Structure formats: structure tokens, C-alpha cells
């Protein structure tokens, strides 16, 4: 839990302090969460650290008995371009790895997520084929409809 406290202190200017995230007309409800969960706003992070790379809309860090669970979320209200989303998720993974190494966090699980109102069948197939690399582990991108709950994405503890 100390790692979440340290992340919260270092990135305090980038935090979302509500349990409902609304980006690009997509909403994700976190339900009730406590001090074991923080949300970093991707846009605020880019401003704070002067990034030019494309990154996701938000990063959720949750401390559990199994280690740190990270969910990176890209929201698209329409017109999903899988290559573009893939680039954003790849750059976001680099941000996550930087944060984890900074705080010496070794045990973590990452969920790359696309929230969208709709997606064409062609883009859905392309998305299923897209593979991301997180510390040598191959990850697929999870896609959910806008206006979902955090519990729909990941079961914690």
C-alpha cells in the first residue's frame, strides 16, 4: 500500500479524485474505492511532464494482495482506429513501466482497455490480433462498451 501512497504524492497534480471517469463521452464507474486505488488522468500527466507521445485517457492503480493491478484505459466515442489505439496503449505501457520502476514495484498485473460506443467487425478482428508487450508478457486489448463498471473489467481480490 505504501507504493500507492508514493504514487499519489508524486503524481498529485495528475489525479482524478472521483469514482466516475468521463472521457470523450464514455463513462466508467469505479463504485466505491478507498486509499488502495488511484487514478491518473492521461491529459494532466502529459501536461505535467511535457510529453508529446500519445497516451491513454487514464491509468488506474490498485493495490491488492496479489500486487499492484493497473488498468490503462483509452476511450473512443466513435471511429476506433486500432493502429492509433495500439500506439496509445504501447506508449502508456512505457509510462506504467516508468512509474513501477521508480517505486520499485515488482509484482503487477496490467489490463489494457479500450472503451468505445461501438466498433466495426473489421476493427474488432484487428483489435483481437493486436498484441502488446508488458515486461515480456504478451497482452491482448480488452474492449468494453462505454458506460461500464470497473468490476466488469477486472475482479479485484
PDB file of N, CA and C in Angstrom, residues 85-137:
ATOM      1  N   UNK A  85      -5.033   3.381 -31.523  1.00  0.00           N
ATOM      2  CA  UNK A  85      -5.276   2.921 -30.148  1.00  0.00           C
ATOM      3  C   UNK A  85      -4.096   2.077 -29.668  1.00  0.00           C
ATOM      4  N   UNK A  86      -3.584   1.216 -30.541  1.00  0.00           N
ATOM      5  CA  UNK A  86      -2.427   0.394 -30.195  1.00  0.00           C
ATOM      6  C   UNK A  86      -1.221   1.235 -29.827  1.00  0.00           C
ATOM      7  N   UNK A  87      -0.973   2.306 -30.599  1.00  0.00           N
ATOM      8  CA  UNK A  87       0.143   3.209 -30.289  1.00  0.00           C
ATOM      9  C   UNK A  87      -0.046   3.864 -28.923  1.00  0.00           C
ATOM     10  N   UNK A  88      -1.268   4.318 -28.661  1.00  0.00           N
ATOM     11  CA  UNK A  88      -1.547   4.956 -27.372  1.00  0.00           C
ATOM     12  C   UNK A  88      -1.311   3.981 -26.216  1.00  0.00           C
ATOM     13  N   UNK A  89      -1.770   2.762 -26.378  1.00  0.00           N
ATOM     14  CA  UNK A  89      -1.591   1.763 -25.324  1.00  0.00           C
ATOM     15  C   UNK A  89      -0.117   1.407 -25.145  1.00  0.00           C
ATOM     16  N   UNK A  90       0.626   1.289 -26.247  1.00  0.00           N
ATOM     17  CA  UNK A  90       2.061   0.984 -26.152  1.00  0.00           C
ATOM     18  C   UNK A  90       2.816   2.092 -25.419  1.00  0.00           C
ATOM     19  N   UNK A  91       2.525   3.346 -25.751  1.00  0.00           N
ATOM     20  CA  UNK A  91       3.175   4.466 -25.056  1.00  0.00           C
ATOM     21  C   UNK A  91       2.754   4.516 -23.592  1.00  0.00           C
ATOM     22  N   UNK A  92       1.512   4.160 -23.324  1.00  0.00           N
ATOM     23  CA  UNK A  92       1.018   4.143 -21.944  1.00  0.00           C
ATOM     24  C   UNK A  92       1.702   3.055 -21.129  1.00  0.00           C
ATOM     25  N   UNK A  93       1.999   1.937 -21.759  1.00  0.00           N
ATOM     26  CA  UNK A  93       2.730   0.869 -21.068  1.00  0.00           C
ATOM     27  C   UNK A  93       4.109   1.374 -20.661  1.00  0.00           C
ATOM     28  N   UNK A  94       4.745   2.166 -21.509  1.00  0.00           N
ATOM     29  CA  UNK A  94       6.051   2.750 -21.155  1.00  0.00           C
ATOM     30  C   UNK A  94       5.924   3.654 -19.928  1.00  0.00           C
ATOM     31  N   UNK A  95       4.845   4.436 -19.872  1.00  0.00           N
ATOM     32  CA  UNK A  95       4.600   5.300 -18.710  1.00  0.00           C
ATOM     33  C   UNK A  95       4.429   4.443 -17.456  1.00  0.00           C
ATOM     34  N   UNK A  96       3.635   3.386 -17.561  1.00  0.00           N
ATOM     35  CA  UNK A  96       3.405   2.489 -16.423  1.00  0.00           C
ATOM     36  C   UNK A  96       4.719   1.861 -15.963  1.00  0.00           C
ATOM     37  N   UNK A  97       5.531   1.391 -16.904  1.00  0.00           N
ATOM     38  CA  UNK A  97       6.806   0.770 -16.540  1.00  0.00           C
ATOM     39  C   UNK A  97       7.727   1.766 -15.847  1.00  0.00           C
ATOM     40  N   UNK A  98       7.694   3.015 -16.290  1.00  0.00           N
ATOM     41  CA  UNK A  98       8.498   4.066 -15.649  1.00  0.00           C
ATOM     42  C   UNK A  98       8.045   4.258 -14.201  1.00  0.00           C
ATOM     43  N   UNK A  99       6.736   4.351 -14.008  1.00  0.00           N
ATOM     44  CA  UNK A  99       6.192   4.546 -12.660  1.00  0.00           C
ATOM     45  C   UNK A  99       6.534   3.349 -11.769  1.00  0.00           C
ATOM     46  N   UNK A 100       6.342   2.143 -12.283  1.00  0.00           N
ATOM     47  CA  UNK A 100       6.618   0.941 -11.489  1.00  0.00           C
ATOM     48  C   UNK A 100       8.090   0.850 -11.105  1.00  0.00           C
ATOM     49  N   UNK A 101       8.980   1.159 -12.046  1.00  0.00           N
ATOM     50  CA  UNK A 101      10.415   1.071 -11.734  1.00  0.00           C
ATOM     51  C   UNK A 101      10.836   2.165 -10.758  1.00  0.00           C
ATOM     52  N   UNK A 102      10.200   3.318 -10.883  1.00  0.00           N
ATOM     53  CA  UNK A 102      10.500   4.441  -9.990  1.00  0.00           C
ATOM     54  C   UNK A 102      10.213   4.093  -8.530  1.00  0.00           C
ATOM     55  N   UNK A 103       9.172   3.312  -8.320  1.00  0.00           N
ATOM     56  CA  UNK A 103       8.767   2.954  -6.964  1.00  0.00           C
ATOM     57  C   UNK A 103       9.124   1.507  -6.622  1.00  0.00           C
ATOM     58  N   UNK A 104       9.948   0.882  -7.449  1.00  0.00           N
ATOM     59  CA  UNK A 104      10.441  -0.484  -7.221  1.00  0.00           C
ATOM     60  C   UNK A 104       9.304  -1.477  -6.998  1.00  0.00           C
ATOM     61  N   UNK A 105       8.292  -1.382  -7.835  1.00  0.00           N
ATOM     62  CA  UNK A 105       7.153  -2.299  -7.760  1.00  0.00           C
ATOM     63  C   UNK A 105       7.439  -3.461  -8.708  1.00  0.00           C
ATOM     64  N   UNK A 106       7.539  -4.661  -8.154  1.00  0.00           N
ATOM     65  CA  UNK A 106       7.898  -5.824  -8.959  1.00  0.00           C
ATOM     66  C   UNK A 106       6.704  -6.685  -9.347  1.00  0.00           C
ATOM     67  N   UNK A 107       5.709  -6.727  -8.507  1.00  0.00           N
ATOM     68  CA  UNK A 107       4.577  -7.619  -8.734  1.00  0.00           C
ATOM     69  C   UNK A 107       3.379  -6.802  -9.219  1.00  0.00           C
ATOM     70  N   UNK A 108       3.053  -6.967 -10.503  1.00  0.00           N
ATOM     71  CA  UNK A 108       1.945  -6.186 -11.050  1.00  0.00           C
ATOM     72  C   UNK A 108       1.254  -6.944 -12.174  1.00  0.00           C
ATOM     73  N   UNK A 109       0.002  -6.581 -12.391  1.00  0.00           N
ATOM     74  CA  UNK A 109      -0.806  -7.124 -13.477  1.00  0.00           C
ATOM     75  C   UNK A 109      -1.374  -5.943 -14.242  1.00  0.00           C
ATOM     76  N   UNK A 110      -1.290  -6.000 -15.568  1.00  0.00           N
ATOM     77  CA  UNK A 110      -1.753  -4.889 -16.398  1.00  0.00           C
ATOM     78  C   UNK A 110      -2.915  -5.325 -17.274  1.00  0.00           C
ATOM     79  N   UNK A 111      -3.934  -4.466 -17.346  1.00  0.00           N
ATOM     80  CA  UNK A 111      -5.071  -4.667 -18.228  1.00  0.00           C
ATOM     81  C   UNK A 111      -5.164  -3.477 -19.178  1.00  0.00           C
ATOM     82  N   UNK A 112      -4.823  -3.652 -20.462  1.00  0.00           N
ATOM     83  CA  UNK A 112      -5.027  -2.574 -21.434  1.00  0.00           C
ATOM     84  C   UNK A 112      -6.473  -2.628 -21.939  1.00  0.00           C
ATOM     85  N   UNK A 113      -7.179  -1.499 -21.857  1.00  0.00           N
ATOM     86  CA  UNK A 113      -8.616  -1.484 -22.136  1.00  0.00           C
ATOM     87  C   UNK A 113      -8.966  -0.385 -23.133  1.00  0.00           C
ATOM     88  N   UNK A 114      -9.820  -0.743 -24.072  1.00  0.00           N
ATOM     89  CA  UNK A 114     -10.441   0.220 -24.977  1.00  0.00           C
ATOM     90  C   UNK A 114     -11.915   0.290 -24.620  1.00  0.00           C
ATOM     91  N   UNK A 115     -12.393   1.492 -24.304  1.00  0.00           N
ATOM     92  CA  UNK A 115     -13.829   1.722 -24.119  1.00  0.00           C
ATOM     93  C   UNK A 115     -14.326   2.442 -25.353  1.00  0.00           C
ATOM     94  N   UNK A 116     -15.378   1.929 -25.960  1.00  0.00           N
ATOM     95  CA  UNK A 116     -15.924   2.605 -27.140  1.00  0.00           C
ATOM     96  C   UNK A 116     -17.427   2.391 -27.210  1.00  0.00           C
ATOM     97  N   UNK A 117     -18.083   3.326 -27.882  1.00  0.00           N
ATOM     98  CA  UNK A 117     -19.528   3.203 -28.057  1.00  0.00           C
ATOM     99  C   UNK A 117     -19.849   2.053 -29.002  1.00  0.00           C
ATOM    100  N   UNK A 118     -19.044   1.926 -30.044  1.00  0.00           N
ATOM    101  CA  UNK A 118     -19.228   0.831 -30.998  1.00  0.00           C
ATOM    102  C   UNK A 118     -17.896   0.562 -31.685  1.00  0.00           C
ATOM    103  N   UNK A 119     -17.854  -0.541 -32.413  1.00  0.00           N
ATOM    104  CA  UNK A 119     -16.647  -0.893 -33.155  1.00  0.00           C
ATOM    105  C   UNK A 119     -17.073  -1.769 -34.335  1.00  0.00           C
ATOM    106  N   UNK A 120     -16.483  -1.534 -35.478  1.00  0.00           N
ATOM    107  CA  UNK A 120     -16.845  -2.323 -36.659  1.00  0.00           C
ATOM    108  C   UNK A 120     -16.315  -3.746 -36.506  1.00  0.00           C
ATOM    109  N   UNK A 121     -16.892  -4.668 -37.249  1.00  0.00           N
ATOM    110  CA  UNK A 121     -16.445  -6.063 -37.161  1.00  0.00           C
ATOM    111  C   UNK A 121     -14.999  -6.203 -37.633  1.00  0.00           C
ATOM    112  N   UNK A 122     -14.590  -5.422 -38.611  1.00  0.00           N
ATOM    113  CA  UNK A 122     -13.203  -5.456 -39.089  1.00  0.00           C
ATOM    114  C   UNK A 122     -12.264  -4.969 -37.988  1.00  0.00           C
ATOM    115  N   UNK A 123     -12.606  -3.837 -37.368  1.00  0.00           N
ATOM    116  CA  UNK A 123     -11.770  -3.314 -36.282  1.00  0.00           C
ATOM    117  C   UNK A 123     -11.753  -4.253 -35.080  1.00  0.00           C
ATOM    118  N   UNK A 124     -12.860  -4.924 -34.834  1.00  0.00           N
ATOM    119  CA  UNK A 124     -12.914  -5.891 -33.732  1.00  0.00           C
ATOM    120  C   UNK A 124     -11.907  -7.026 -33.980  1.00  0.00           C
ATOM    121  N   UNK A 125     -11.848  -7.509 -35.221  1.00  0.00           N
ATOM    122  CA  UNK A 125     -10.880  -8.568 -35.561  1.00  0.00           C
ATOM    123  C   UNK A 125      -9.450  -8.057 -35.437  1.00  0.00           C
ATOM    124  N   UNK A 126      -9.203  -6.840 -35.935  1.00  0.00           N
ATOM    125  CA  UNK A 126      -7.863  -6.252 -35.830  1.00  0.00           C
ATOM    126  C   UNK A 126      -7.454  -6.084 -34.369  1.00  0.00           C
ATOM    127  N   UNK A 127      -8.401  -5.669 -33.553  1.00  0.00           N
ATOM    128  CA  UNK A 127      -8.131  -5.468 -32.128  1.00  0.00           C
ATOM    129  C   UNK A 127      -7.763  -6.790 -31.449  1.00  0.00           C
ATOM    130  N   UNK A 128      -8.472  -7.860 -31.808  1.00  0.00           N
ATOM    131  CA  UNK A 128      -8.176  -9.173 -31.217  1.00  0.00           C
ATOM    132  C   UNK A 128      -6.784  -9.659 -31.588  1.00  0.00           C
ATOM    133  N   UNK A 129      -6.307  -9.257 -32.759  1.00  0.00           N
ATOM    134  CA  UNK A 129      -4.968  -9.679 -33.211  1.00  0.00           C
ATOM    135  C   UNK A 129      -3.852  -8.822 -32.627  1.00  0.00           C
ATOM    136  N   UNK A 130      -4.198  -7.638 -32.161  1.00  0.00           N
ATOM    137  CA  UNK A 130      -3.190  -6.710 -31.638  1.00  0.00           C
ATOM    138  C   UNK A 130      -2.656  -7.236 -30.311  1.00  0.00           C
ATOM    139  N   UNK A 131      -1.336  -7.345 -30.216  1.00  0.00           N
ATOM    140  CA  UNK A 131      -0.693  -7.853 -29.006  1.00  0.00           C
ATOM    141  C   UNK A 131       0.261  -6.791 -28.476  1.00  0.00           C
ATOM    142  N   UNK A 132       0.209  -6.563 -27.171  1.00  0.00           N
ATOM    143  CA  UNK A 132       1.084  -5.604 -26.505  1.00  0.00           C
ATOM    144  C   UNK A 132       2.061  -6.358 -25.613  1.00  0.00           C
ATOM    145  N   UNK A 133       3.197  -5.746 -25.338  1.00  0.00           N
ATOM    146  CA  UNK A 133       4.233  -6.381 -24.531  1.00  0.00           C
ATOM    147  C   UNK A 133       4.402  -5.607 -23.220  1.00  0.00           C
ATOM    148  N   UNK A 134       4.278  -6.328 -22.106  1.00  0.00           N
ATOM    149  CA  UNK A 134       4.460  -5.740 -20.779  1.00  0.00           C
ATOM    150  C   UNK A 134       5.444  -6.608 -20.014  1.00  0.00           C
ATOM    151  N   UNK A 135       6.676  -6.140 -19.884  1.00  0.00           N
ATOM    152  CA  UNK A 135       7.747  -6.900 -19.238  1.00  0.00           C
ATOM    153  C   UNK A 135       7.859  -8.314 -19.809  1.00  0.00           C
ATOM    154  N   UNK A 136       7.817  -8.423 -21.132  1.00  0.00           N
ATOM    155  CA  UNK A 136       7.972  -9.712 -21.800  1.00  0.00           C
ATOM    156  C   UNK A 136       6.705 -10.542 -21.875  1.00  0.00           C
ATOM    157  N   UNK A 137       5.646 -10.091 -21.255  1.00  0.00           N
ATOM    158  CA  UNK A 137       4.375 -10.816 -21.284  1.00  0.00           C
ATOM    159  C   UNK A 137       3.507 -10.251 -22.408  1.00  0.00           C
TER     160      UNK A 137
END
